CSV table of C-alpha atoms in Angstrom, one decimal:
chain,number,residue,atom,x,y,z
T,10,UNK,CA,12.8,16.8,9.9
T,11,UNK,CA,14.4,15.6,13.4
T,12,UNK,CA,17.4,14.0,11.4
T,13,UNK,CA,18.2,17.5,9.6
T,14,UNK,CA,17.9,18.9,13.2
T,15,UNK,CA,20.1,16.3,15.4
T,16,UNK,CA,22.7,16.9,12.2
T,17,UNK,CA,22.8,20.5,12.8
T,18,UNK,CA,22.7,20.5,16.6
T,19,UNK,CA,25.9,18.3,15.8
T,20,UNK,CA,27.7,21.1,14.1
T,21,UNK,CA,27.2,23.5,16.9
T,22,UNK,CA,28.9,21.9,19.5
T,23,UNK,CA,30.4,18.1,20.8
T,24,UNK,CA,28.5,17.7,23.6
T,25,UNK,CA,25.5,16.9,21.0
T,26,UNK,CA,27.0,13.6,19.9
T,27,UNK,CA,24.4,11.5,21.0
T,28,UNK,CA,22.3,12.9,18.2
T,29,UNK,CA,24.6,10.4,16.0
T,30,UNK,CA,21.9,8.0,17.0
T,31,UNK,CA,19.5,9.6,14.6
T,32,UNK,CA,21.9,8.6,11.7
T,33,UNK,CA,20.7,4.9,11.9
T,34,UNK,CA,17.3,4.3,10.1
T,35,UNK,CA,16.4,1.3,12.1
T,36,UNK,CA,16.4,3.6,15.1
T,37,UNK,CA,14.1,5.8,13.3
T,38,UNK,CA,11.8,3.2,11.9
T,39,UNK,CA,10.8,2.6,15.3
T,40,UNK,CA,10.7,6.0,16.6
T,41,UNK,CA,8.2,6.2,13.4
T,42,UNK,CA,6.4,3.2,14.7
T,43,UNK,CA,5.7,4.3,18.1
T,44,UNK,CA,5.0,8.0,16.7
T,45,UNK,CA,2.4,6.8,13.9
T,46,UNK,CA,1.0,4.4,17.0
T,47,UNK,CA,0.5,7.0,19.4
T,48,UNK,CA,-0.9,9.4,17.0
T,49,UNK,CA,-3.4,7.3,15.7
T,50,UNK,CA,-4.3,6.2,20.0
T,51,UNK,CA,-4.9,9.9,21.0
T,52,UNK,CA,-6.2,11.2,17.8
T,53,UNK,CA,-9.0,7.9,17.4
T,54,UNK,CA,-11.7,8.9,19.2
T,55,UNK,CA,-11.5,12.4,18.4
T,56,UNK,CA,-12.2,11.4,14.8
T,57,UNK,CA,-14.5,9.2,15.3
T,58,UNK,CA,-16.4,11.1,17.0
T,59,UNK,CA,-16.4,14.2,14.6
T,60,UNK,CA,-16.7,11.5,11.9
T,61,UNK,CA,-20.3,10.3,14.0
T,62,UNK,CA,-21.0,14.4,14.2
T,63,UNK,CA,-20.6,14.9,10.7
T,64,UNK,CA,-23.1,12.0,10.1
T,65,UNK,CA,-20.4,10.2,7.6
T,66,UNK,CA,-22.0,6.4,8.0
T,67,UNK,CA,-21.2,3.4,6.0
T,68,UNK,CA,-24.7,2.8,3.6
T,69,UNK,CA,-24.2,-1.2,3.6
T,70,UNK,CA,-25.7,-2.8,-0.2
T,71,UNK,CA,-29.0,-4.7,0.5
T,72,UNK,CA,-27.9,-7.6,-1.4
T,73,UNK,CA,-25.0,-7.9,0.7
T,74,UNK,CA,-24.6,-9.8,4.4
T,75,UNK,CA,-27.7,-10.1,6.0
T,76,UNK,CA,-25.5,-9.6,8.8
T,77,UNK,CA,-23.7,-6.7,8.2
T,78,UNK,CA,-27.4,-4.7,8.1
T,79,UNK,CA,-26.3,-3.9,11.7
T,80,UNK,CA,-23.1,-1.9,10.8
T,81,UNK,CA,-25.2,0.3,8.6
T,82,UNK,CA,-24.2,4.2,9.8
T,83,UNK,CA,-20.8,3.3,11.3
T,84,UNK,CA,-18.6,5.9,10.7
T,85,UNK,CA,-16.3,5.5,7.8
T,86,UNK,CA,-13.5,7.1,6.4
T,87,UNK,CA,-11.2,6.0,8.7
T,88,UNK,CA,-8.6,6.2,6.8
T,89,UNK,CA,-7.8,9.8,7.1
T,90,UNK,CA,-6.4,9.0,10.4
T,91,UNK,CA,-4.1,6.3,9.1
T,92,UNK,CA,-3.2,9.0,6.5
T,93,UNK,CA,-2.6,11.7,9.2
T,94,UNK,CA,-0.4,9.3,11.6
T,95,UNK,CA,1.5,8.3,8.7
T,96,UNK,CA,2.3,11.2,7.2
T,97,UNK,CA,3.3,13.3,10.2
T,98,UNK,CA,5.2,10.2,11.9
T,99,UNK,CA,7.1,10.1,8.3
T,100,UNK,CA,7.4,13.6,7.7
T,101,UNK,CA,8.9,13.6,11.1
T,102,UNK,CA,11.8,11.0,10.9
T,103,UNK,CA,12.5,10.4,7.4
T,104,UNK,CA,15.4,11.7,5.4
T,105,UNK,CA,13.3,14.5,3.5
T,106,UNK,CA,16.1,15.1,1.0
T,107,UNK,CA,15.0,11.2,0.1
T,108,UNK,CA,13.2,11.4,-3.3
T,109,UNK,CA,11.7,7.8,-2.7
T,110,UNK,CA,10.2,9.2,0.6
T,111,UNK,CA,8.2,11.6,-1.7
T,112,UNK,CA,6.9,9.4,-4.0
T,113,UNK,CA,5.5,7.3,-2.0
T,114,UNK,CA,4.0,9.8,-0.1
T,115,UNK,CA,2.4,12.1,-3.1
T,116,UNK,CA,0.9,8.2,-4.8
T,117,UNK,CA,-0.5,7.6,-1.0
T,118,UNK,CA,-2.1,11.1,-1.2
T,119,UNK,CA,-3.1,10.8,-4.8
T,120,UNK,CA,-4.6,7.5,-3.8
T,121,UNK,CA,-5.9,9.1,-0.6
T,122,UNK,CA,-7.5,11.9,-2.8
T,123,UNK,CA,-9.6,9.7,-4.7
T,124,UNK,CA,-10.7,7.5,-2.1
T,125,UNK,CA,-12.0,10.7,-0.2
T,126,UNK,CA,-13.9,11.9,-3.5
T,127,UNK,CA,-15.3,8.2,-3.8
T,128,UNK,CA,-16.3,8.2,0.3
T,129,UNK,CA,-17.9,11.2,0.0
T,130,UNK,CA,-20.2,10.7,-2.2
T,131,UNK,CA,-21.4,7.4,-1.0
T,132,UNK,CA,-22.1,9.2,1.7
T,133,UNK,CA,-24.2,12.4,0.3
T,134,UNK,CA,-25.5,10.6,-2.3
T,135,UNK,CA,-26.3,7.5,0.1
T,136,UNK,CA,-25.2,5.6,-2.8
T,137,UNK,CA,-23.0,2.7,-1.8
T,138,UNK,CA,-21.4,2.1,-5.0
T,139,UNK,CA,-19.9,5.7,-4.7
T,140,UNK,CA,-17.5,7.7,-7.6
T,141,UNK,CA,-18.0,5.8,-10.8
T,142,UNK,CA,-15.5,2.8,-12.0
T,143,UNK,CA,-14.2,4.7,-15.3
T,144,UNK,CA,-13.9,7.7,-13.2
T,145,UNK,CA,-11.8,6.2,-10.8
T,146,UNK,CA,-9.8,4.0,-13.2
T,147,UNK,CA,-8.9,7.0,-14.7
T,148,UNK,CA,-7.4,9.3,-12.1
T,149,UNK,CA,-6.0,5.7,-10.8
T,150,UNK,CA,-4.5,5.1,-14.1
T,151,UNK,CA,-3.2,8.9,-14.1
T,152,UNK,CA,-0.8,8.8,-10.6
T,153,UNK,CA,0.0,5.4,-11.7
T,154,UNK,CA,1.3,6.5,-14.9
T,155,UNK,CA,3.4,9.8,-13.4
T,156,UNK,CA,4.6,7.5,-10.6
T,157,UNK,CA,6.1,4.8,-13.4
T,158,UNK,CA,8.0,7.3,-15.3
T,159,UNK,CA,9.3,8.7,-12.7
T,160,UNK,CA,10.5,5.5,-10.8
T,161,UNK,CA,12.1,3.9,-13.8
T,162,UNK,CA,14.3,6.5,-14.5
T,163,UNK,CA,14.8,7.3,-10.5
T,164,UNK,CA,15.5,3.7,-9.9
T,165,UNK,CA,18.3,3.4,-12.3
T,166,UNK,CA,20.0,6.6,-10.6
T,167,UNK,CA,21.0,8.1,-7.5
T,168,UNK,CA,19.7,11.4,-7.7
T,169,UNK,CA,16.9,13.8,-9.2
T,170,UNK,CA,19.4,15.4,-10.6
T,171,UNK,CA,20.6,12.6,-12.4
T,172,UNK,CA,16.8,11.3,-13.0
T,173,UNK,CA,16.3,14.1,-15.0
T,174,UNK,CA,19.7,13.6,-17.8
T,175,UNK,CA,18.3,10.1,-18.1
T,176,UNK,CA,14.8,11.1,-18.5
T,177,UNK,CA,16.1,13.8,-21.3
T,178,UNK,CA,18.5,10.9,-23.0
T,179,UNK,CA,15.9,8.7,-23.3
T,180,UNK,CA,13.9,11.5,-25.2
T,181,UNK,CA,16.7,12.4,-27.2
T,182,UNK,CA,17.3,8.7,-28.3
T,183,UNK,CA,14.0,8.2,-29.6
T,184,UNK,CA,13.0,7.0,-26.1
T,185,UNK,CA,15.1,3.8,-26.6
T,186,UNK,CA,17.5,3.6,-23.9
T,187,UNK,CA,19.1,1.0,-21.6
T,188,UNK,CA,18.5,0.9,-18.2
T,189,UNK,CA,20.3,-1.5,-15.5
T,190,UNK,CA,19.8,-4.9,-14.3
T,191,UNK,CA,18.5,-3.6,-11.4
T,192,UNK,CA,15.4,-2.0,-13.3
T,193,UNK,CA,14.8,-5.2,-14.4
T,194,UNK,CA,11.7,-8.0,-13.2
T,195,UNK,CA,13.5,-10.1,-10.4
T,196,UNK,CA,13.0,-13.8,-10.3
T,197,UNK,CA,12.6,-14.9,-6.1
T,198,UNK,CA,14.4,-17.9,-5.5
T,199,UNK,CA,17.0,-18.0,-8.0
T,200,UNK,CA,20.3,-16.1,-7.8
T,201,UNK,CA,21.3,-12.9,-9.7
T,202,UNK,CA,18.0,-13.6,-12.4
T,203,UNK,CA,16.3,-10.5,-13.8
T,204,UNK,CA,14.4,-10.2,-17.1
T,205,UNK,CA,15.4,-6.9,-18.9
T,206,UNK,CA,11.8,-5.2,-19.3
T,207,UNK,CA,13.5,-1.6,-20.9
T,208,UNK,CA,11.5,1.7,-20.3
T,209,UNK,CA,8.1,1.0,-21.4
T,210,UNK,CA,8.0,-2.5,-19.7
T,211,UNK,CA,8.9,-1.2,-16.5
T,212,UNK,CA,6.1,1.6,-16.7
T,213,UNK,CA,3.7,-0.7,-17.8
T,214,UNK,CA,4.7,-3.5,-15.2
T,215,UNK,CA,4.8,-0.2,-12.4
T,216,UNK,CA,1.5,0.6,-13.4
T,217,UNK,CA,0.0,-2.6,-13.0
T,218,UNK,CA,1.2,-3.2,-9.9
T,219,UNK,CA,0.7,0.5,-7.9
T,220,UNK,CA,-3.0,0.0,-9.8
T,221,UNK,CA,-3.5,-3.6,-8.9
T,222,UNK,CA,-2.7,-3.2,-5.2
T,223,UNK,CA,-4.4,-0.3,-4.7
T,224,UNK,CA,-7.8,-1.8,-5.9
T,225,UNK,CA,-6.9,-5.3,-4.4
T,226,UNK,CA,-6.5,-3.7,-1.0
T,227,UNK,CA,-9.9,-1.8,-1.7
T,228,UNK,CA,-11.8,-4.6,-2.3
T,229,UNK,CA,-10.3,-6.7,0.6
T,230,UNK,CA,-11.4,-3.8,3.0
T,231,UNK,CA,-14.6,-5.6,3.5
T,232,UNK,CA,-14.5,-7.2,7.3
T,233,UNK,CA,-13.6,-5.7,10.4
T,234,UNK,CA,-10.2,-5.8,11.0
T,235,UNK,CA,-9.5,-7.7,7.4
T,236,UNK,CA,-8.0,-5.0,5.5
T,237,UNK,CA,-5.6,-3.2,7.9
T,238,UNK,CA,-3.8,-5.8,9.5
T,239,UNK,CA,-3.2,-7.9,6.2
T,240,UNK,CA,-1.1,-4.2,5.2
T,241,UNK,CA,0.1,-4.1,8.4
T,242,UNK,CA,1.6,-7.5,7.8
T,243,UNK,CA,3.0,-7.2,4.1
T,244,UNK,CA,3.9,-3.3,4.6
T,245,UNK,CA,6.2,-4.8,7.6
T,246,UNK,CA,7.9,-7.2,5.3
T,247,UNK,CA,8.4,-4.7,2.4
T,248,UNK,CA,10.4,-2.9,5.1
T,249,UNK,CA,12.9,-5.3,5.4
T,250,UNK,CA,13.6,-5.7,2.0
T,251,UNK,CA,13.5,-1.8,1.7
T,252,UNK,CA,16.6,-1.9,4.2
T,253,UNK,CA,18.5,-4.5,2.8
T,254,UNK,CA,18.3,-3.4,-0.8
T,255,UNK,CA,19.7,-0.1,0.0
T,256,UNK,CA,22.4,-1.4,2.8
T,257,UNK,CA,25.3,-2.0,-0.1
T,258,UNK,CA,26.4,-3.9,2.5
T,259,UNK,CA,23.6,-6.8,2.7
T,260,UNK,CA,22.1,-6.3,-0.3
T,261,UNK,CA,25.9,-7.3,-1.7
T,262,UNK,CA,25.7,-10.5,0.8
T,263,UNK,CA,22.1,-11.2,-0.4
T,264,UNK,CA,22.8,-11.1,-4.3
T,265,UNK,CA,19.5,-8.5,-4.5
T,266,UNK,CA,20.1,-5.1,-6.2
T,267,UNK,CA,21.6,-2.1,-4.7
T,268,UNK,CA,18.8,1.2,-4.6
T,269,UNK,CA,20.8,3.8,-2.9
T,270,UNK,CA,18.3,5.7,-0.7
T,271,UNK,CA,15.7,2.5,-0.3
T,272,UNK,CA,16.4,1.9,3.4
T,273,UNK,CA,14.7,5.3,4.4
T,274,UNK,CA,11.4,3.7,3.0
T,275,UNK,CA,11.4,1.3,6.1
T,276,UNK,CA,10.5,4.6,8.4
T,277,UNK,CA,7.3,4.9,6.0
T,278,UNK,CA,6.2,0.9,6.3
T,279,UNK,CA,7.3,1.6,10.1
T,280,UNK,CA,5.2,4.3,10.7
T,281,UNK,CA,2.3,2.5,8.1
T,282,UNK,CA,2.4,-0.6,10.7
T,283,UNK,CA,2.1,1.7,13.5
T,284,UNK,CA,-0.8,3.9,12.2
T,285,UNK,CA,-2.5,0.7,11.0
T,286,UNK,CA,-2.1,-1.0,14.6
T,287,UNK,CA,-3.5,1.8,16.2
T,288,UNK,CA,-6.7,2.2,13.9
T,289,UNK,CA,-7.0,-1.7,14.2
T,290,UNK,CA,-7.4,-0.6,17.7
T,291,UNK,CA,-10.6,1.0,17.0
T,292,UNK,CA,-11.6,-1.3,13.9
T,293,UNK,CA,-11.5,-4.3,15.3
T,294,UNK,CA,-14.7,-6.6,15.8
T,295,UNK,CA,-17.4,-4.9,16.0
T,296,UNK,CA,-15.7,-1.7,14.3
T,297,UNK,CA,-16.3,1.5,15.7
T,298,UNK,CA,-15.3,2.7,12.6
T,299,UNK,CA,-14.3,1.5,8.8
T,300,UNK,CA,-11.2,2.8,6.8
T,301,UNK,CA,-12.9,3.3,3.6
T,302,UNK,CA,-11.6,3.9,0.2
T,303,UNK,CA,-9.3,7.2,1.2
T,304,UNK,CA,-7.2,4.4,3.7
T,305,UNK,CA,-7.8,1.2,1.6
T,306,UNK,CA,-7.0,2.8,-2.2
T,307,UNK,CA,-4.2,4.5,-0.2
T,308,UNK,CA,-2.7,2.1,1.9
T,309,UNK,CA,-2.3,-0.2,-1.5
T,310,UNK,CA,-1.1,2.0,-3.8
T,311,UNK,CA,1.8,2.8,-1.3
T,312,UNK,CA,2.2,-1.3,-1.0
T,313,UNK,CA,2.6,-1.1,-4.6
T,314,UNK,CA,5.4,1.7,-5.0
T,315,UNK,CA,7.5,0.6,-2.6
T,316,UNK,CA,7.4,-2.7,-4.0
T,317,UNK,CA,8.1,-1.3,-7.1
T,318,UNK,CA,10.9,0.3,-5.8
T,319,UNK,CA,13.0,-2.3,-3.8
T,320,UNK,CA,12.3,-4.4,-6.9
T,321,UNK,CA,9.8,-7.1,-5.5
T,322,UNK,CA,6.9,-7.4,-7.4
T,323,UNK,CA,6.3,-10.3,-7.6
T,324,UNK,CA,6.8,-11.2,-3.9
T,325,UNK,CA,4.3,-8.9,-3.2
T,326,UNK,CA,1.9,-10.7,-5.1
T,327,UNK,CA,3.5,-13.4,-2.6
T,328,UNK,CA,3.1,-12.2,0.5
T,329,UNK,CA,0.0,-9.9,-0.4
T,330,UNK,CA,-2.1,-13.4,-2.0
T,331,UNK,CA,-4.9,-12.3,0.1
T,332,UNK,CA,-5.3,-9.5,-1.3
T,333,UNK,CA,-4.6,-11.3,-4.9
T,334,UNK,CA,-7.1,-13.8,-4.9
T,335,UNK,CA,-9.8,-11.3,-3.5
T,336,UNK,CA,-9.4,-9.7,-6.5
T,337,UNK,CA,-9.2,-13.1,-8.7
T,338,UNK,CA,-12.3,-13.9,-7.3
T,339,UNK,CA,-14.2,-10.5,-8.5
T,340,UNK,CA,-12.6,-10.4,-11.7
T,341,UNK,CA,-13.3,-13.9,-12.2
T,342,UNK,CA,-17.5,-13.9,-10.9
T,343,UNK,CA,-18.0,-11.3,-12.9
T,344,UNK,CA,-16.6,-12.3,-15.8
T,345,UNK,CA,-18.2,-15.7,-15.2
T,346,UNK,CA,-21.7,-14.1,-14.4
T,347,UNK,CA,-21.7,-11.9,-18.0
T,348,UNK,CA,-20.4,-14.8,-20.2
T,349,UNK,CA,-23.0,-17.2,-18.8
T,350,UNK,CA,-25.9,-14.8,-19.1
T,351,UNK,CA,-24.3,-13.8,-22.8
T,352,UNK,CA,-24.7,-17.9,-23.3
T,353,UNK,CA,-28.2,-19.1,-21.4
T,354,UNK,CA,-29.9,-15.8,-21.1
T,355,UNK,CA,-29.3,-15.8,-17.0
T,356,UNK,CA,-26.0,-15.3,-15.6
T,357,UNK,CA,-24.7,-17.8,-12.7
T,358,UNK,CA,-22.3,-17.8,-10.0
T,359,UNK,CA,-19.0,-19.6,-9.3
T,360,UNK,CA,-19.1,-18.2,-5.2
T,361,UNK,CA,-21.6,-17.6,-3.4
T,362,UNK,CA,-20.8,-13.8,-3.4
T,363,UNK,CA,-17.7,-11.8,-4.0
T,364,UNK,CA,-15.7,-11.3,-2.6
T,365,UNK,CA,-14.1,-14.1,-1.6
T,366,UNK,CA,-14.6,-13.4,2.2
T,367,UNK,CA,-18.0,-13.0,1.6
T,368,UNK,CA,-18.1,-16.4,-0.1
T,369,UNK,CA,-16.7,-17.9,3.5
T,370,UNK,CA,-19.4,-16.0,5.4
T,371,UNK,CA,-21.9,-17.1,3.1
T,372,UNK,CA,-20.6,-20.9,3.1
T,373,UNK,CA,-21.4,-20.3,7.3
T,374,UNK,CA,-18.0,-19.0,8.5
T,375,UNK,CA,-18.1,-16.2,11.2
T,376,UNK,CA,-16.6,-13.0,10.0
T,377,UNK,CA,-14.0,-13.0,13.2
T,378,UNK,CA,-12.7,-16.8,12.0
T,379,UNK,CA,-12.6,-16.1,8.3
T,380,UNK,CA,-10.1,-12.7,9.2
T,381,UNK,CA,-8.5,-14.4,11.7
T,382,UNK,CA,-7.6,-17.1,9.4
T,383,UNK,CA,-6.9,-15.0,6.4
T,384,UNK,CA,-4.5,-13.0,8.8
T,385,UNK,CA,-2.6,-16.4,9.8
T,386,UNK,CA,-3.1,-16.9,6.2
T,387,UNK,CA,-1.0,-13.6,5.0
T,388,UNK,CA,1.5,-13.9,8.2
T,389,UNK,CA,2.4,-17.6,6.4
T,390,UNK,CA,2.4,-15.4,2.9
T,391,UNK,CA,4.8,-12.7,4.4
T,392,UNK,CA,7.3,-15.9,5.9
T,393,UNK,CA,7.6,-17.3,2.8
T,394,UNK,CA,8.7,-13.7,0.9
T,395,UNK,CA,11.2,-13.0,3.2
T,396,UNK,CA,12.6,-16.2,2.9
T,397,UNK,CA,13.6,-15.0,-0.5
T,398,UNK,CA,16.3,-13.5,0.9
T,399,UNK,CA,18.3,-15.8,1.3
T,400,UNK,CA,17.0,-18.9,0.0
T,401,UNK,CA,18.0,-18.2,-4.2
């Protein structure tokens, strides 16, 4: 919105050239940061407060922490002010002619959407298990879907314009069509390496991923402090390689691929740090409020587009591990609980409880040391991604 208006106030007369300023993104991304930071400092007590009014509480499981009893009746859904400082910091200083700014912003409301339906009723139905796992899978699986077709199409061209041809040859040729190198699964650490996937890879890869990080990041969300920071972290990162990838300058240098219009996705992870820095403010140990699954299903389903998009999957899966093995470690206790109880009659356990977190606070661990040290953990993670760039 403010770059359409500094070009225009350019056209009137000379005496506006300054405004050129608002032509380079990194300038923006940080305008973004500070915007999305200050929104989320003014506007943090205000919700949280209406949050307390409106009796919204976190019901905490019984069979969970002994001492998490105390946080029962915190105010959750927190997330709708991450969500609010993101969207108006982004809507703000992005491009809005940028047709990867609105996807990533309709899968984070999507996301949003479902997270706020699943909140809600843990909170009227006091039910802390919330909207039901095939339900949510399913709507999940829905923006997912929409969000892969349209990505591997809008990837592989430079406009929607051009989107849409591709999308209509690739019906008209018995949806078999070939799509670039660039739409294909990059290989970190080796030069110019990319496995062709074709259409219905890609969607099915896309899916997996937007899906998998959104539900990683929702199960993390567990600790005060845990969740947030850990996005704050990897979002930062995936804005770097959001820049490079669509500078045809240093992506060229780099040997990544070239996504013309990429580099405006750095104001969104800029203004996603800064919103997420700000609610950390007020989530921090002891929280004065939780994000809940409208920020956590959000936040990681917008991890998972962009990734998507500047073609780094699997260094997400890199610098996100925390999030990866928080999930490994449901998937695999559960799966380990039914097989043994399919086998002896009585399930057993591989941790203490899931998930993993909760295994460390179980085994004694304070929650402050075990996010502390997951966050040094992920900061470690995130090093190691961006030294893809150049070490291939």
């Amino acid at each position: 919105m403010l770059l359409n208006l500094a070009n225009w106030l350019q056209t009137l007369s000379p005496d506006f050239g300054f405004f050129r300023v608002f032509q380079y993104i990194t300038f923006r991304a940080v305008m973004g940061a500070l915007t999305a930071l200050l929104i989320g400092l003014v506007a943090g007590p205000h919700v949280i407060r209406r949050l307390t009014e409106l009796k919204i509480g976190q019901p905490i499981r019984e069979y969970g922490v002994q001492a998490h009893m105390s946080k029962n009746g915190t105010p959750t859904m927190g997330g709708v002010l991450i969500l609010l400082a993101i969207f108006t910091s982004t809507l703000l200083w992005a491009d809005l002619t940028n047709r990867f700014i609105w996807i990533v912003l309709i899968v984070t409301l999507g996301f949003g959407a479902i997270g706020w339906v699943d909140d809600w009723r843990k909170v009227v139905d006091k039910n802390p298990e919330g909207m039901r796992s095939r339900e949510k899978y399913f709507w999940q699986s829905v923006i997912g879907l929409l969000a892969a077709v349209y990505l591997v199409f809008s990837i592989s061209e430079n406009s929607n314009y051009r989107v849409f041809e591709l999308f209509i040859t690739w019906v008209q040729s018995g949806f078999d069509v070939s799509l670039p190198p660039k739409a294909g699964l990059l290989l970190p650490f080796f030069k110019e390496v990319s496995y062709p996937l074709g259409v219905l890879g890609f969607v099915i890869l896309t899916y997996l991923v937007i899906v998998g990080s959104s539900n990683a990041v929702n199960l993390t969300d567990g600790l005060d402090g845990l969740a947030i920071m850990t996005v704050v972290m990897v979002g930062s990162a995936l804005g770097v390689f959001a820049y490079v990838t669509g500078s045809s300058v240093y992506s060229k240098y780099l040997l990544l691929p070239h996504i013309a219009g990429s580099g405006e996705l750095m104001i969104f992870c800029a203004a996603m740090a800064g919103a997420g820095l700000a609610f950390l403010w007020f989530n921090t140990y002891p929280a004065q409020v939780f994000m809940g699954d409208v920020g956590a299903l959000a936040l990681g389903g917008a991890l998972g587009t962009i990734a998507v998009i500047v073609r780094q999957e699997i260094v997400l899966s890199i610098m996100g591990g925390v999030f990866v093995v928080e999930a490994l470690s449901v998937m695999v206790q559960v799966s380990y609980f039914k097989y043994t109880k399919k086998k002896f009659g009585q399930g057993r356990r591989i941790l203490l409880m899931e998930p993993l977190h909760h295994h460390f606070e179980k085994s004694g661990w304070k929650e402050t040391q075990v996010v502390v040290r997951f966050w040094i953990i992920t900061m470690l993670l995130c090093l190691v991604g961006l030294s893809t760039l150049k070490l291939r």
